[in-house]
PDB file of N, CA and C in Angstrom:
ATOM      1  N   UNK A1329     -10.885 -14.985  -5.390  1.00  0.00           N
ATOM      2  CA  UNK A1329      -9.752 -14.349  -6.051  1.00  0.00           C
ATOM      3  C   UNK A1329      -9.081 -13.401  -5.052  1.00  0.00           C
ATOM      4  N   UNK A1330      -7.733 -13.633  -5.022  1.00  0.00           N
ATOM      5  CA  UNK A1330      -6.918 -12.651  -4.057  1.00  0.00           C
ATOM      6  C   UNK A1330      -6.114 -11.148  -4.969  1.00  0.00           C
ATOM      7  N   UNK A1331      -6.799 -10.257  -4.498  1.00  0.00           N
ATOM      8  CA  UNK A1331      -6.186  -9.093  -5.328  1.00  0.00           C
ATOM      9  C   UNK A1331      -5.327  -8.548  -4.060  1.00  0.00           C
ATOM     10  N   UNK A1332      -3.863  -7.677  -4.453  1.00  0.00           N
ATOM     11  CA  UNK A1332      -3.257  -6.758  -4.464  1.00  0.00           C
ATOM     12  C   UNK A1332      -2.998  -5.435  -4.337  1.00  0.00           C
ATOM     13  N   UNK A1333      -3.636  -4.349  -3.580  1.00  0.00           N
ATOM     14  CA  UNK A1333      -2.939  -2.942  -3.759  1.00  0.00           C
ATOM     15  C   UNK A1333      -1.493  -2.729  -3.390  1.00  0.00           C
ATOM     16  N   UNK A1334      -0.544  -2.639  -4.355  1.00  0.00           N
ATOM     17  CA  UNK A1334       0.667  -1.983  -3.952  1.00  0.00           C
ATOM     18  C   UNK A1334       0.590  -0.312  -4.040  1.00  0.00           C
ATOM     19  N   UNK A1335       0.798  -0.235  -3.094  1.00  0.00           N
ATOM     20  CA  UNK A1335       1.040   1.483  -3.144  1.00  0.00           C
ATOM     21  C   UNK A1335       1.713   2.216  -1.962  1.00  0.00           C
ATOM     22  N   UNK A1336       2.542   2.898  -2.365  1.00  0.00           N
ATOM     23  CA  UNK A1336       3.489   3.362  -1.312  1.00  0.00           C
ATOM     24  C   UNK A1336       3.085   4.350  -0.448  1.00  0.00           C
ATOM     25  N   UNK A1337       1.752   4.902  -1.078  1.00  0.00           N
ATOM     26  CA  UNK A1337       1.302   5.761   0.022  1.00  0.00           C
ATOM     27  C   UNK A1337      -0.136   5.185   0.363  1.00  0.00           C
ATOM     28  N   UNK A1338      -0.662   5.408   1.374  1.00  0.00           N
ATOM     29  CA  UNK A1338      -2.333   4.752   1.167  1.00  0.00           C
ATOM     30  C   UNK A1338      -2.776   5.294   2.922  1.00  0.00           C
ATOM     31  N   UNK A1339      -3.847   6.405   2.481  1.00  0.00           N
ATOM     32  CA  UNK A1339      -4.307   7.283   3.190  1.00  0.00           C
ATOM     33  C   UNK A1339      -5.741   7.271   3.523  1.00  0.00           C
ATOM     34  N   UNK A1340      -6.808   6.286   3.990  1.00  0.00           N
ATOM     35  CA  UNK A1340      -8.173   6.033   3.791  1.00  0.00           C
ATOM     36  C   UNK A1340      -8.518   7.239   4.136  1.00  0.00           C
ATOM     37  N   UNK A1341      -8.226   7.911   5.099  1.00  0.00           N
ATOM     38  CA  UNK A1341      -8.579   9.394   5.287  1.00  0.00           C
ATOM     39  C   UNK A1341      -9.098  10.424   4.476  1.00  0.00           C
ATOM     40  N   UNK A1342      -8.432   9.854   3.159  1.00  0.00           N
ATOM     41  CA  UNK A1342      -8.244  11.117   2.008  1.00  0.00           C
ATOM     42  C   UNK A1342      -9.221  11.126   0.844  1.00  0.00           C
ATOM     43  N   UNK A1343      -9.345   9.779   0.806  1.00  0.00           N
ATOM     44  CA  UNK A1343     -10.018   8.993  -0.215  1.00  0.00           C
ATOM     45  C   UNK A1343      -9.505   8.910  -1.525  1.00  0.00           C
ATOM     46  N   UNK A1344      -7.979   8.654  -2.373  1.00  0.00           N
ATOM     47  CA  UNK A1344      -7.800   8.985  -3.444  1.00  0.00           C
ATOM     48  C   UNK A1344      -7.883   7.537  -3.921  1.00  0.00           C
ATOM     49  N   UNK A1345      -7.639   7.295  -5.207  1.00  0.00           N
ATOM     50  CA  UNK A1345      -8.615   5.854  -6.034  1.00  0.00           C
ATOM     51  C   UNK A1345      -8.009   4.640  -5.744  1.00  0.00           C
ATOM     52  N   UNK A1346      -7.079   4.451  -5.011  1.00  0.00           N
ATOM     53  CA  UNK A1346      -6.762   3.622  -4.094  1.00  0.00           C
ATOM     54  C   UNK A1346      -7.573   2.809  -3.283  1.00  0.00           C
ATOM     55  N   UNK A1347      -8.001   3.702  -2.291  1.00  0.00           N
ATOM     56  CA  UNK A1347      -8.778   3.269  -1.598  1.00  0.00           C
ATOM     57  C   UNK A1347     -10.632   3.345  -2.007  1.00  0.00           C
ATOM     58  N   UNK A1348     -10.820   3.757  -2.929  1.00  0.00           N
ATOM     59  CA  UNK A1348     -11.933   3.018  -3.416  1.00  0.00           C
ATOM     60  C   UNK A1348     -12.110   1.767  -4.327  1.00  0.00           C
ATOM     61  N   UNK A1349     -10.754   1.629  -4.978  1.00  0.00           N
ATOM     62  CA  UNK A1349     -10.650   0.316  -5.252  1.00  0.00           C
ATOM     63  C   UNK A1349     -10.397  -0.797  -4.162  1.00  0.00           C
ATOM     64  N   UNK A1350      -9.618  -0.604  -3.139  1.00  0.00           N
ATOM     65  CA  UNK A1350     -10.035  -1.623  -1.833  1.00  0.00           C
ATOM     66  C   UNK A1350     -11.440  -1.742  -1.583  1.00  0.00           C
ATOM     67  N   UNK A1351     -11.890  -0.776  -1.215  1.00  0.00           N
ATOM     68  CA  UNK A1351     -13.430  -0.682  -0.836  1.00  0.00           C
ATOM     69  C   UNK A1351     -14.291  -1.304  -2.077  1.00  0.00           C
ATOM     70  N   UNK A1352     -14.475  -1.187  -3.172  1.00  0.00           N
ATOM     71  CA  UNK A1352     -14.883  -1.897  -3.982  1.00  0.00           C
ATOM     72  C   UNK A1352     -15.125  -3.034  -4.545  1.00  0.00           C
ATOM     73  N   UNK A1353     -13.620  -3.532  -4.521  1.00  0.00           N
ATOM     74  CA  UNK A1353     -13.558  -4.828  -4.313  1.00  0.00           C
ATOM     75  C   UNK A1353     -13.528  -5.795  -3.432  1.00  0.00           C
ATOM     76  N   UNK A1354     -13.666  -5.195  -2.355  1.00  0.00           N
ATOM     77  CA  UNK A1354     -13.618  -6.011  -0.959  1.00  0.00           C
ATOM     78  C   UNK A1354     -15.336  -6.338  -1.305  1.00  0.00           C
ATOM     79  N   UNK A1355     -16.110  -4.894  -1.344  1.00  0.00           N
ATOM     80  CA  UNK A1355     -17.934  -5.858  -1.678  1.00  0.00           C
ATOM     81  C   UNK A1355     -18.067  -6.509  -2.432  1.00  0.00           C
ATOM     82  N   UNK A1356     -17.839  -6.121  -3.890  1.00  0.00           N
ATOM     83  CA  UNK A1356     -17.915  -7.038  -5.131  1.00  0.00           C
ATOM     84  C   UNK A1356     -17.261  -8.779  -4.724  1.00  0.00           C
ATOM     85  N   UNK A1357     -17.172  -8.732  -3.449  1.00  0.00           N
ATOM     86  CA  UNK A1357     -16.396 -10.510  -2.766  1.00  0.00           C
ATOM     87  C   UNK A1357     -15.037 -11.073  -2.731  1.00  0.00           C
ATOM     88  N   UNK A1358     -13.953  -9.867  -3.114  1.00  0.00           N
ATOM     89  CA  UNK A1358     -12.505 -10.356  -3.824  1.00  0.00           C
ATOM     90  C   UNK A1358     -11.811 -10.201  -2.195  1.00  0.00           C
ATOM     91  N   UNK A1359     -11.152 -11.043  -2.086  1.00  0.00           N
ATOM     92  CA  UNK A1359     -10.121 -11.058  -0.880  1.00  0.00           C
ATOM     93  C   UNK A1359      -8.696  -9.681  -1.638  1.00  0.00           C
ATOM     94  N   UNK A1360      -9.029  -8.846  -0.642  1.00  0.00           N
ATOM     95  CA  UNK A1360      -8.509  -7.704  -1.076  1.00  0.00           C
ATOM     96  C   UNK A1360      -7.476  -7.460   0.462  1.00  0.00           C
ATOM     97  N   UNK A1361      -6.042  -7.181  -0.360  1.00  0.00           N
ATOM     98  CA  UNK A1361      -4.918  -6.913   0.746  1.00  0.00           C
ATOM     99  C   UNK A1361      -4.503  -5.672  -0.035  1.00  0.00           C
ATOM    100  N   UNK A1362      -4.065  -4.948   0.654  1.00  0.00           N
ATOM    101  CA  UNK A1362      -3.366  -3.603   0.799  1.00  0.00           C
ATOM    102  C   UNK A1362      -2.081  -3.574   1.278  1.00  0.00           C
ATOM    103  N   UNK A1363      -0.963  -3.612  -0.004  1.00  0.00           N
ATOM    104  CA  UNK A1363       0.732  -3.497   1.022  1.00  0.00           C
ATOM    105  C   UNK A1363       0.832  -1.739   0.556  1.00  0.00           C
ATOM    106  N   UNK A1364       1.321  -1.601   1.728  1.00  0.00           N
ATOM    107  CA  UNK A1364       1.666  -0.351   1.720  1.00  0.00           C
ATOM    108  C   UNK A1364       3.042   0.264   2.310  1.00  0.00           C
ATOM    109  N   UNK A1365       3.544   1.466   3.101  1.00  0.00           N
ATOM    110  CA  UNK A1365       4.245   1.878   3.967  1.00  0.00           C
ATOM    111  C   UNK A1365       3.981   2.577   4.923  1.00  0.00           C
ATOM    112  N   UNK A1366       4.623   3.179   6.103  1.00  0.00           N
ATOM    113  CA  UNK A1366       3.817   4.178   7.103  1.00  0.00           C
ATOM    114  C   UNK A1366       3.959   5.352   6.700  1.00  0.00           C
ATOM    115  N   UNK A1367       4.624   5.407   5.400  1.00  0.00           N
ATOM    116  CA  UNK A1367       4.909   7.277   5.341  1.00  0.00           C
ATOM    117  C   UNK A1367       3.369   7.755   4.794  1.00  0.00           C
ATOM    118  N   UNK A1368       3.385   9.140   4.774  1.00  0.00           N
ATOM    119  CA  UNK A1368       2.494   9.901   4.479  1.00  0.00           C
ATOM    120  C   UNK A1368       2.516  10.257   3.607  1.00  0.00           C
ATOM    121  N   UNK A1369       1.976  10.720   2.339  1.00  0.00           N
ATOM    122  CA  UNK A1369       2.469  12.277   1.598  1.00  0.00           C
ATOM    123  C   UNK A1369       2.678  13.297   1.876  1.00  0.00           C
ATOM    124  N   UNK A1370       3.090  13.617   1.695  1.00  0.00           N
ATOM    125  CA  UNK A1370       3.542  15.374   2.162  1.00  0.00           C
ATOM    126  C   UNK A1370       2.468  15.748   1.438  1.00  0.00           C
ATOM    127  N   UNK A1371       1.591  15.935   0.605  1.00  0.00           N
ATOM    128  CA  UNK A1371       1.056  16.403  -0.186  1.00  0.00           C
ATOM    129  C   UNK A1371      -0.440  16.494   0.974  1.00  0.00           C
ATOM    130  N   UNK A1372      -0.411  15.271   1.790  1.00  0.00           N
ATOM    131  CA  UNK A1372      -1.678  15.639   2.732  1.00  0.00           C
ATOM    132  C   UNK A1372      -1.229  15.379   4.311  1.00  0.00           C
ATOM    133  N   UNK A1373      -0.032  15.279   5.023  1.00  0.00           N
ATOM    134  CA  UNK A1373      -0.015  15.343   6.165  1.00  0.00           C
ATOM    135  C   UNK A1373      -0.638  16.302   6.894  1.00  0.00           C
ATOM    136  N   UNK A1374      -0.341  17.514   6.650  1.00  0.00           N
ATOM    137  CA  UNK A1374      -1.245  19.106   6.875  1.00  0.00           C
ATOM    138  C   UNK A1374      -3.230  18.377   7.208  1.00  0.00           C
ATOM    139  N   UNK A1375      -3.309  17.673   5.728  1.00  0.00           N
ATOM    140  CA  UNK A1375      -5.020  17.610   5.615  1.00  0.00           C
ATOM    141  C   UNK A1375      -5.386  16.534   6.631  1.00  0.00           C
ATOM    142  N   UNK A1376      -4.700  15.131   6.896  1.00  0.00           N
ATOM    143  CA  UNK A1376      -5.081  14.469   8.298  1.00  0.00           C
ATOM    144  C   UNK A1376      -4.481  14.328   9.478  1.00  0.00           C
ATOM    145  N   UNK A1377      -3.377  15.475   9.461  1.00  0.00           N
ATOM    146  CA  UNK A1377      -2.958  15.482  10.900  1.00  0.00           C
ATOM    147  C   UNK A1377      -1.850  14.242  11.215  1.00  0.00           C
ATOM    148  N   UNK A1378      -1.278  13.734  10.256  1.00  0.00           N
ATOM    149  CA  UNK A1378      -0.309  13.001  10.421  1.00  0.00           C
ATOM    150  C   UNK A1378       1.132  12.866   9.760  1.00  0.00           C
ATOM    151  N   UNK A1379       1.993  12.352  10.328  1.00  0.00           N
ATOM    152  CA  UNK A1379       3.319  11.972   9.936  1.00  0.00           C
ATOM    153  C   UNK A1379       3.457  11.241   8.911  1.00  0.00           C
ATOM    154  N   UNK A1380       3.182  10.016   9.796  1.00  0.00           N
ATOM    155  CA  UNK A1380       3.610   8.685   9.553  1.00  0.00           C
ATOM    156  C   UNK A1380       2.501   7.348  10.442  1.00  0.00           C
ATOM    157  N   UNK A1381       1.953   6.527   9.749  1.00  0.00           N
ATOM    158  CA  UNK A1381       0.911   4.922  10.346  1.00  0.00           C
ATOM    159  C   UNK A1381       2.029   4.427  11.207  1.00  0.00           C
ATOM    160  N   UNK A1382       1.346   3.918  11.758  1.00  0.00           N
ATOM    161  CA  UNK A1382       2.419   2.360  12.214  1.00  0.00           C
ATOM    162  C   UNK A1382       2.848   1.323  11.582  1.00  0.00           C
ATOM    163  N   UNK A1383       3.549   0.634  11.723  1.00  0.00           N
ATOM    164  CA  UNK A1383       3.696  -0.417  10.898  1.00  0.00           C
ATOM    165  C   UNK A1383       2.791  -1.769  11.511  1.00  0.00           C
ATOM    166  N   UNK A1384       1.962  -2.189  10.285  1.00  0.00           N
ATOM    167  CA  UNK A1384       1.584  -3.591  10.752  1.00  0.00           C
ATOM    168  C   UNK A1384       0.783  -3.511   9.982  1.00  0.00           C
ATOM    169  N   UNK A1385      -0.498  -4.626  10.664  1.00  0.00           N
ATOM    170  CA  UNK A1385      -1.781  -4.956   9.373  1.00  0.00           C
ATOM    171  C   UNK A1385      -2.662  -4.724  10.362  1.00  0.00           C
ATOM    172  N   UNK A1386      -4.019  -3.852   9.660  1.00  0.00           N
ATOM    173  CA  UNK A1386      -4.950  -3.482  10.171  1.00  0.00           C
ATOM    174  C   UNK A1386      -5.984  -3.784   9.663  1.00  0.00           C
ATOM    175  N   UNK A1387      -7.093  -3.983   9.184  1.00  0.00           N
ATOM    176  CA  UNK A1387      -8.676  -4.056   8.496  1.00  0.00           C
ATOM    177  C   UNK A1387      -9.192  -2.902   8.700  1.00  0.00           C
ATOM    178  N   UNK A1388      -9.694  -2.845   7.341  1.00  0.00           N
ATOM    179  CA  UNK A1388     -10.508  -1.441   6.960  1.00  0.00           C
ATOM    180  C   UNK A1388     -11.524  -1.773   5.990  1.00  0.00           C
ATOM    181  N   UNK A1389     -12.268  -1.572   6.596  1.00  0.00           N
ATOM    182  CA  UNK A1389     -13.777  -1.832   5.754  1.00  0.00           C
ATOM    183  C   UNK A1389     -13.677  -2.951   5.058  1.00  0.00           C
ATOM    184  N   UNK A1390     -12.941  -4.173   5.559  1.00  0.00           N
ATOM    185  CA  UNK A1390     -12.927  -5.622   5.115  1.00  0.00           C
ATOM    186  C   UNK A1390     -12.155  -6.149   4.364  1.00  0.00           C
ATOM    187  N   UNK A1391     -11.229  -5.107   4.080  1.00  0.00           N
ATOM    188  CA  UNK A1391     -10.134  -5.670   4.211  1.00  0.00           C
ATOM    189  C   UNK A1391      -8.685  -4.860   4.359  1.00  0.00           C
ATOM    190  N   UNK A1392      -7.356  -5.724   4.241  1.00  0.00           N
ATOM    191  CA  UNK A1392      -6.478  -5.600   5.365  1.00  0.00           C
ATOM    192  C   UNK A1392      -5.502  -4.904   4.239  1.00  0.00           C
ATOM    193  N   UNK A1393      -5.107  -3.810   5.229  1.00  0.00           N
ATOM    194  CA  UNK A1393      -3.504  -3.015   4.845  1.00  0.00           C
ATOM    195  C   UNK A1393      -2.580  -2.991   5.973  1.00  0.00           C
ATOM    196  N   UNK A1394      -1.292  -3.805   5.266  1.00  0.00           N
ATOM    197  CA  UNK A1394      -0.346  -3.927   5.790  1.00  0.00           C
ATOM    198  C   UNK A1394       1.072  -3.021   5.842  1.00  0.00           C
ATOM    199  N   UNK A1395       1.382  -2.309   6.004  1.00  0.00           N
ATOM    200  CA  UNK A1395       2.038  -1.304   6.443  1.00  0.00           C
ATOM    201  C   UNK A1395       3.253  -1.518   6.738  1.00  0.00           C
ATOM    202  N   UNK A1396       4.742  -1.267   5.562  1.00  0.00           N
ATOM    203  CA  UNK A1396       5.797  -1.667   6.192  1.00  0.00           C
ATOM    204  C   UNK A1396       6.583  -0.245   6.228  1.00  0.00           C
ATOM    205  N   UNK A1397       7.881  -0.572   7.206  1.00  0.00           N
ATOM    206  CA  UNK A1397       8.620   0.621   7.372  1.00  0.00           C
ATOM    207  C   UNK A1397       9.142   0.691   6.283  1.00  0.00           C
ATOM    208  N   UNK A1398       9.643   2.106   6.084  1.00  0.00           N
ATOM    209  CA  UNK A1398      10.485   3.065   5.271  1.00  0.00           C
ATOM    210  C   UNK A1398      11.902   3.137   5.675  1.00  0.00           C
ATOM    211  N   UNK A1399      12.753   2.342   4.651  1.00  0.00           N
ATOM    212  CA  UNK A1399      14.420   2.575   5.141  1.00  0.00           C
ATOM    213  C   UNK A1399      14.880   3.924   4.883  1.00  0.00           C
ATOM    214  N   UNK A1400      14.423   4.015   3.595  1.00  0.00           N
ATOM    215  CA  UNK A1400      14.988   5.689   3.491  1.00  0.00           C
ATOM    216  C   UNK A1400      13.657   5.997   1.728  1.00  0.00           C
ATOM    217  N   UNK A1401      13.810   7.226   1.739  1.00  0.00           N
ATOM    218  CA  UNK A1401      13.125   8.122   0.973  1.00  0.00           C
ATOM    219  C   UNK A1401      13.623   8.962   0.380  1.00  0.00           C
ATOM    220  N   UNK A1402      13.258   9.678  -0.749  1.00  0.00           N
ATOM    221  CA  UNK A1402      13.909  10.476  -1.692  1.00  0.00           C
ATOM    222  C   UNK A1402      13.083  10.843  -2.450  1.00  0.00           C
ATOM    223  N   UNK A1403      12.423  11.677  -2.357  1.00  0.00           N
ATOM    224  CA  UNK A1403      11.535  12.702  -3.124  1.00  0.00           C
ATOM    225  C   UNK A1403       9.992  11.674  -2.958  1.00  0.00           C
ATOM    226  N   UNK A1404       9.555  11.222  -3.968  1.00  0.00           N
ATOM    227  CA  UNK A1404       7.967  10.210  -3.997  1.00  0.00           C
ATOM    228  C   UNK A1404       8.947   9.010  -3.584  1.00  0.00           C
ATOM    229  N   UNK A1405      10.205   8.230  -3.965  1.00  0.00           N
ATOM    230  CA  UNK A1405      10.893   7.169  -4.031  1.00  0.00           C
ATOM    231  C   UNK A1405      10.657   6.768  -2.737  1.00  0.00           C
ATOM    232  N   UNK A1406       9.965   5.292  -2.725  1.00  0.00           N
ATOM    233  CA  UNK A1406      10.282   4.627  -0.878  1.00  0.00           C
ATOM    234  C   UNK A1406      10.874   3.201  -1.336  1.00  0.00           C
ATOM    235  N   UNK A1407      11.829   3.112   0.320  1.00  0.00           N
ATOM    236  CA  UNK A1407      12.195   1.892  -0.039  1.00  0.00           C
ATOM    237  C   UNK A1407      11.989   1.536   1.169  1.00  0.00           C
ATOM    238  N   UNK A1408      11.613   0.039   1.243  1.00  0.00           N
ATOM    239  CA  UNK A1408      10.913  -0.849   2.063  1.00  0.00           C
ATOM    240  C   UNK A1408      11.624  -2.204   1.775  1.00  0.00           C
ATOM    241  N   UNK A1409      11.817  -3.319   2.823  1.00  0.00           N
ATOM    242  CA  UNK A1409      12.223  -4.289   2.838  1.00  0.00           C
ATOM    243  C   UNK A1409      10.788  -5.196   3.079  1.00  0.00           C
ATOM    244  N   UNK A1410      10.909  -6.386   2.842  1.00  0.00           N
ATOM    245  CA  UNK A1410       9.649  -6.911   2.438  1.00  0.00           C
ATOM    246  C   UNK A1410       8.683  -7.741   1.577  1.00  0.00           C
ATOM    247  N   UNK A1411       8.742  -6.272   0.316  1.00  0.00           N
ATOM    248  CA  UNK A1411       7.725  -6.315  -0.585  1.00  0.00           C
ATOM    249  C   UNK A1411       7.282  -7.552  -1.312  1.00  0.00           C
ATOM    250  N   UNK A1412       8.773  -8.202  -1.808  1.00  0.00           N
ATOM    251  CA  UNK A1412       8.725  -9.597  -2.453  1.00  0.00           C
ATOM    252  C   UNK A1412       7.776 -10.686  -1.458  1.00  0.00           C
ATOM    253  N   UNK A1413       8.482 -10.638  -0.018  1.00  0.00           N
ATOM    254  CA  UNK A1413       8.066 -11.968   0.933  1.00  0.00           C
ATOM    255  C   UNK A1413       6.422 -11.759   0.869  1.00  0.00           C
ATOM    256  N   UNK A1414       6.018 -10.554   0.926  1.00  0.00           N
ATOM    257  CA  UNK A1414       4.673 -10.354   1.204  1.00  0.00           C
ATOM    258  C   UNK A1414       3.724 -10.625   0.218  1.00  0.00           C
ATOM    259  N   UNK A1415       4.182 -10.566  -0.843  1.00  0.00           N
ATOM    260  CA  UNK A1415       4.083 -10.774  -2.425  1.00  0.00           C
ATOM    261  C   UNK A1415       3.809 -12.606  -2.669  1.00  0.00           C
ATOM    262  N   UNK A1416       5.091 -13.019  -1.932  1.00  0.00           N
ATOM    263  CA  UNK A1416       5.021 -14.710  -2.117  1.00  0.00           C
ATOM    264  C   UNK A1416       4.179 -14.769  -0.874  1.00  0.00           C
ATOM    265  N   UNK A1417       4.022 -14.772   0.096  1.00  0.00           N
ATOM    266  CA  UNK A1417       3.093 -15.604   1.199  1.00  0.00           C
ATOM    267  C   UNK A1417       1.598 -15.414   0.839  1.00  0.00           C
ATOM    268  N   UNK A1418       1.218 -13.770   0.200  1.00  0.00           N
ATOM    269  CA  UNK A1418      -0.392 -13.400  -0.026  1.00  0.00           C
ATOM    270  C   UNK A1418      -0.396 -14.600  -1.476  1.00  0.00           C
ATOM    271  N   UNK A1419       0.222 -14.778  -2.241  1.00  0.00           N
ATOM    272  CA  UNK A1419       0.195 -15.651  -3.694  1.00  0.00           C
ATOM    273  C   UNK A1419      -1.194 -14.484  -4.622  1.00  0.00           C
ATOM    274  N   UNK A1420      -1.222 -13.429  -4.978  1.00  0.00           N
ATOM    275  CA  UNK A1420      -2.079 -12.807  -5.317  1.00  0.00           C
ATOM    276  C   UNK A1420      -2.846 -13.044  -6.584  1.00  0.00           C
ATOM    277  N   UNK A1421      -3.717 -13.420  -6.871  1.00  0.00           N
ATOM    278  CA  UNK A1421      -4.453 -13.674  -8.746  1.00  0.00           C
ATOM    279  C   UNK A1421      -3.888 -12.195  -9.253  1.00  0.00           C
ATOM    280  N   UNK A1422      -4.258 -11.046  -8.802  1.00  0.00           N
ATOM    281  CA  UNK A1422      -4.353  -9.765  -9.801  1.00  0.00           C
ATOM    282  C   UNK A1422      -2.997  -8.852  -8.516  1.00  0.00           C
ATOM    283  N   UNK A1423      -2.416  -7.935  -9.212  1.00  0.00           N
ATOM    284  CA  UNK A1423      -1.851  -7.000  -8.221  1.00  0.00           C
ATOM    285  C   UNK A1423      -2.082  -5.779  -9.120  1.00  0.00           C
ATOM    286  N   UNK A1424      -2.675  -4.799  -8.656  1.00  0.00           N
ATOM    287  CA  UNK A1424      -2.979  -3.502  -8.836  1.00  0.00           C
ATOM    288  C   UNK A1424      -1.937  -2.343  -8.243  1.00  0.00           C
ATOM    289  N   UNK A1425      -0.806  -1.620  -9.026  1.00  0.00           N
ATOM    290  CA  UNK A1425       0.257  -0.902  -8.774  1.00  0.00           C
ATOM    291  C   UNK A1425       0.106   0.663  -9.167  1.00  0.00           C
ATOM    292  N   UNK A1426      -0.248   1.418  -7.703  1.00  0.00           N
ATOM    293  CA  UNK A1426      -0.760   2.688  -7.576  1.00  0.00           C
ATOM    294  C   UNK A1426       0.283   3.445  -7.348  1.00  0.00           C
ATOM    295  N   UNK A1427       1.004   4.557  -8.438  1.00  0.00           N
ATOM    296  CA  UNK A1427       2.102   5.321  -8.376  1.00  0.00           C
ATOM    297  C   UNK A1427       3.420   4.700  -8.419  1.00  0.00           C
ATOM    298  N   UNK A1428       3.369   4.233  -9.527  1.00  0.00           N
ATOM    299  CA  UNK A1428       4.862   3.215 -10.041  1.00  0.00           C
ATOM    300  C   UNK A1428       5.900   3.861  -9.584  1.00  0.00           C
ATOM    301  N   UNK A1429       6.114   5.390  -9.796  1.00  0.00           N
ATOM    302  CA  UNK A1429       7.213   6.282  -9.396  1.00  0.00           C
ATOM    303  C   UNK A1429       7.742   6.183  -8.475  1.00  0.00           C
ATOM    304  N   UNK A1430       7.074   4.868  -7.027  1.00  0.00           N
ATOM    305  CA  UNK A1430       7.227   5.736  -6.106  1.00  0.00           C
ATOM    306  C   UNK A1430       8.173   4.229  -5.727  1.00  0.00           C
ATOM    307  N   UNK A1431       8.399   3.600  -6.562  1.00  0.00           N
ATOM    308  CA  UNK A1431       9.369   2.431  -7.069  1.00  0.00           C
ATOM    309  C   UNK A1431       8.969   0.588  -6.125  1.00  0.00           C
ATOM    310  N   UNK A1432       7.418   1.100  -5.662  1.00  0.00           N
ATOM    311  CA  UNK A1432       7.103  -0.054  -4.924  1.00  0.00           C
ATOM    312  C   UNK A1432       7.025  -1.403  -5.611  1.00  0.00           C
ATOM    313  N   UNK A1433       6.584  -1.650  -6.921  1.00  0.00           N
ATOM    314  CA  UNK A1433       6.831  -3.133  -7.674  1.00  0.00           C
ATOM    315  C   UNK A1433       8.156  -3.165  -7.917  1.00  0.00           C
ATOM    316  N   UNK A1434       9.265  -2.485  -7.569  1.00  0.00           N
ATOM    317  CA  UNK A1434      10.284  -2.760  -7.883  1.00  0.00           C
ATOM    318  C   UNK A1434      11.034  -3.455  -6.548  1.00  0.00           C
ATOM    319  N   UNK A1435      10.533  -3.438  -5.651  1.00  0.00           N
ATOM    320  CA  UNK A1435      11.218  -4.019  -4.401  1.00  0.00           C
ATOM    321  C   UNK A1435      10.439  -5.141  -4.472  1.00  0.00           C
ATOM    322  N   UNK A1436       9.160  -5.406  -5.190  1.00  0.00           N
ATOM    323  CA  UNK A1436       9.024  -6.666  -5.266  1.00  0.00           C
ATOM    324  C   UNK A1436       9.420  -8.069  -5.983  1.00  0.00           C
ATOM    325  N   UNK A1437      10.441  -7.720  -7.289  1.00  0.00           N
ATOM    326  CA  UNK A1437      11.138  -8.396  -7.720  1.00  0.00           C
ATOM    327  C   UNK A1437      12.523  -8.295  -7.508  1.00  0.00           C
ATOM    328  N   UNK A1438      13.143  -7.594  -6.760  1.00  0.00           N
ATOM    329  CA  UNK A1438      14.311  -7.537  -6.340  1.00  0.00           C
ATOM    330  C   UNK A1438      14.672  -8.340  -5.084  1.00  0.00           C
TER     331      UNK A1438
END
């Protein structure tokens, strides 16, 4: 089964339930992808010393977050080009959508 994290922020650093649901389900055996963006929160740049990721796909504890740029931002709001293609090529069974606010399933049907 191929699961989904959409989430516009995703910080393994930090540990918020995000990323223990990657980690979780990556053991429990689920092919687990992570779309994300490079921004940070403001809420913890201060706590790991960063800006902004790079953009791309990396593996983390087995499985992969992919990281796209940020066109522009507005308060939690990110917008990213992408989301859909990444959406159709992974073909996902489940997608799990962490901080709706921050309008990331919405670039995936648009």
């Amino acid at each position: 089964m191929r699961i989904l994290i959409l989430s516009g922020h995703f910080s393994p650093e930090v540990g918020y339930q995000e990323v223990y649901w990657a980690r979780e389900l990556t053991r429990a055996g689920y092919r687990v992808k992570v779309l994300s963006t490079t921004s940070v929160s403001d809420s913890v740049k201060t706590a790991i010393g960063k800006k902004s990721y790079e953009p791309g796909i990396t593996t983390i504890d087995g499985y992969e977050v992919e990281r796209l740029k940020v066109l522009f931002k507005f308060r939690t709001i990110l917008f990213s080009v992408g989301v859909k293609e990444r959406l159709r090529v992974f073909n996902p069974d489940l997608v799990i959508s962490i901080g709706v606010a921050k309008f990331m399933p919405f670039w995936g049907v648009i």
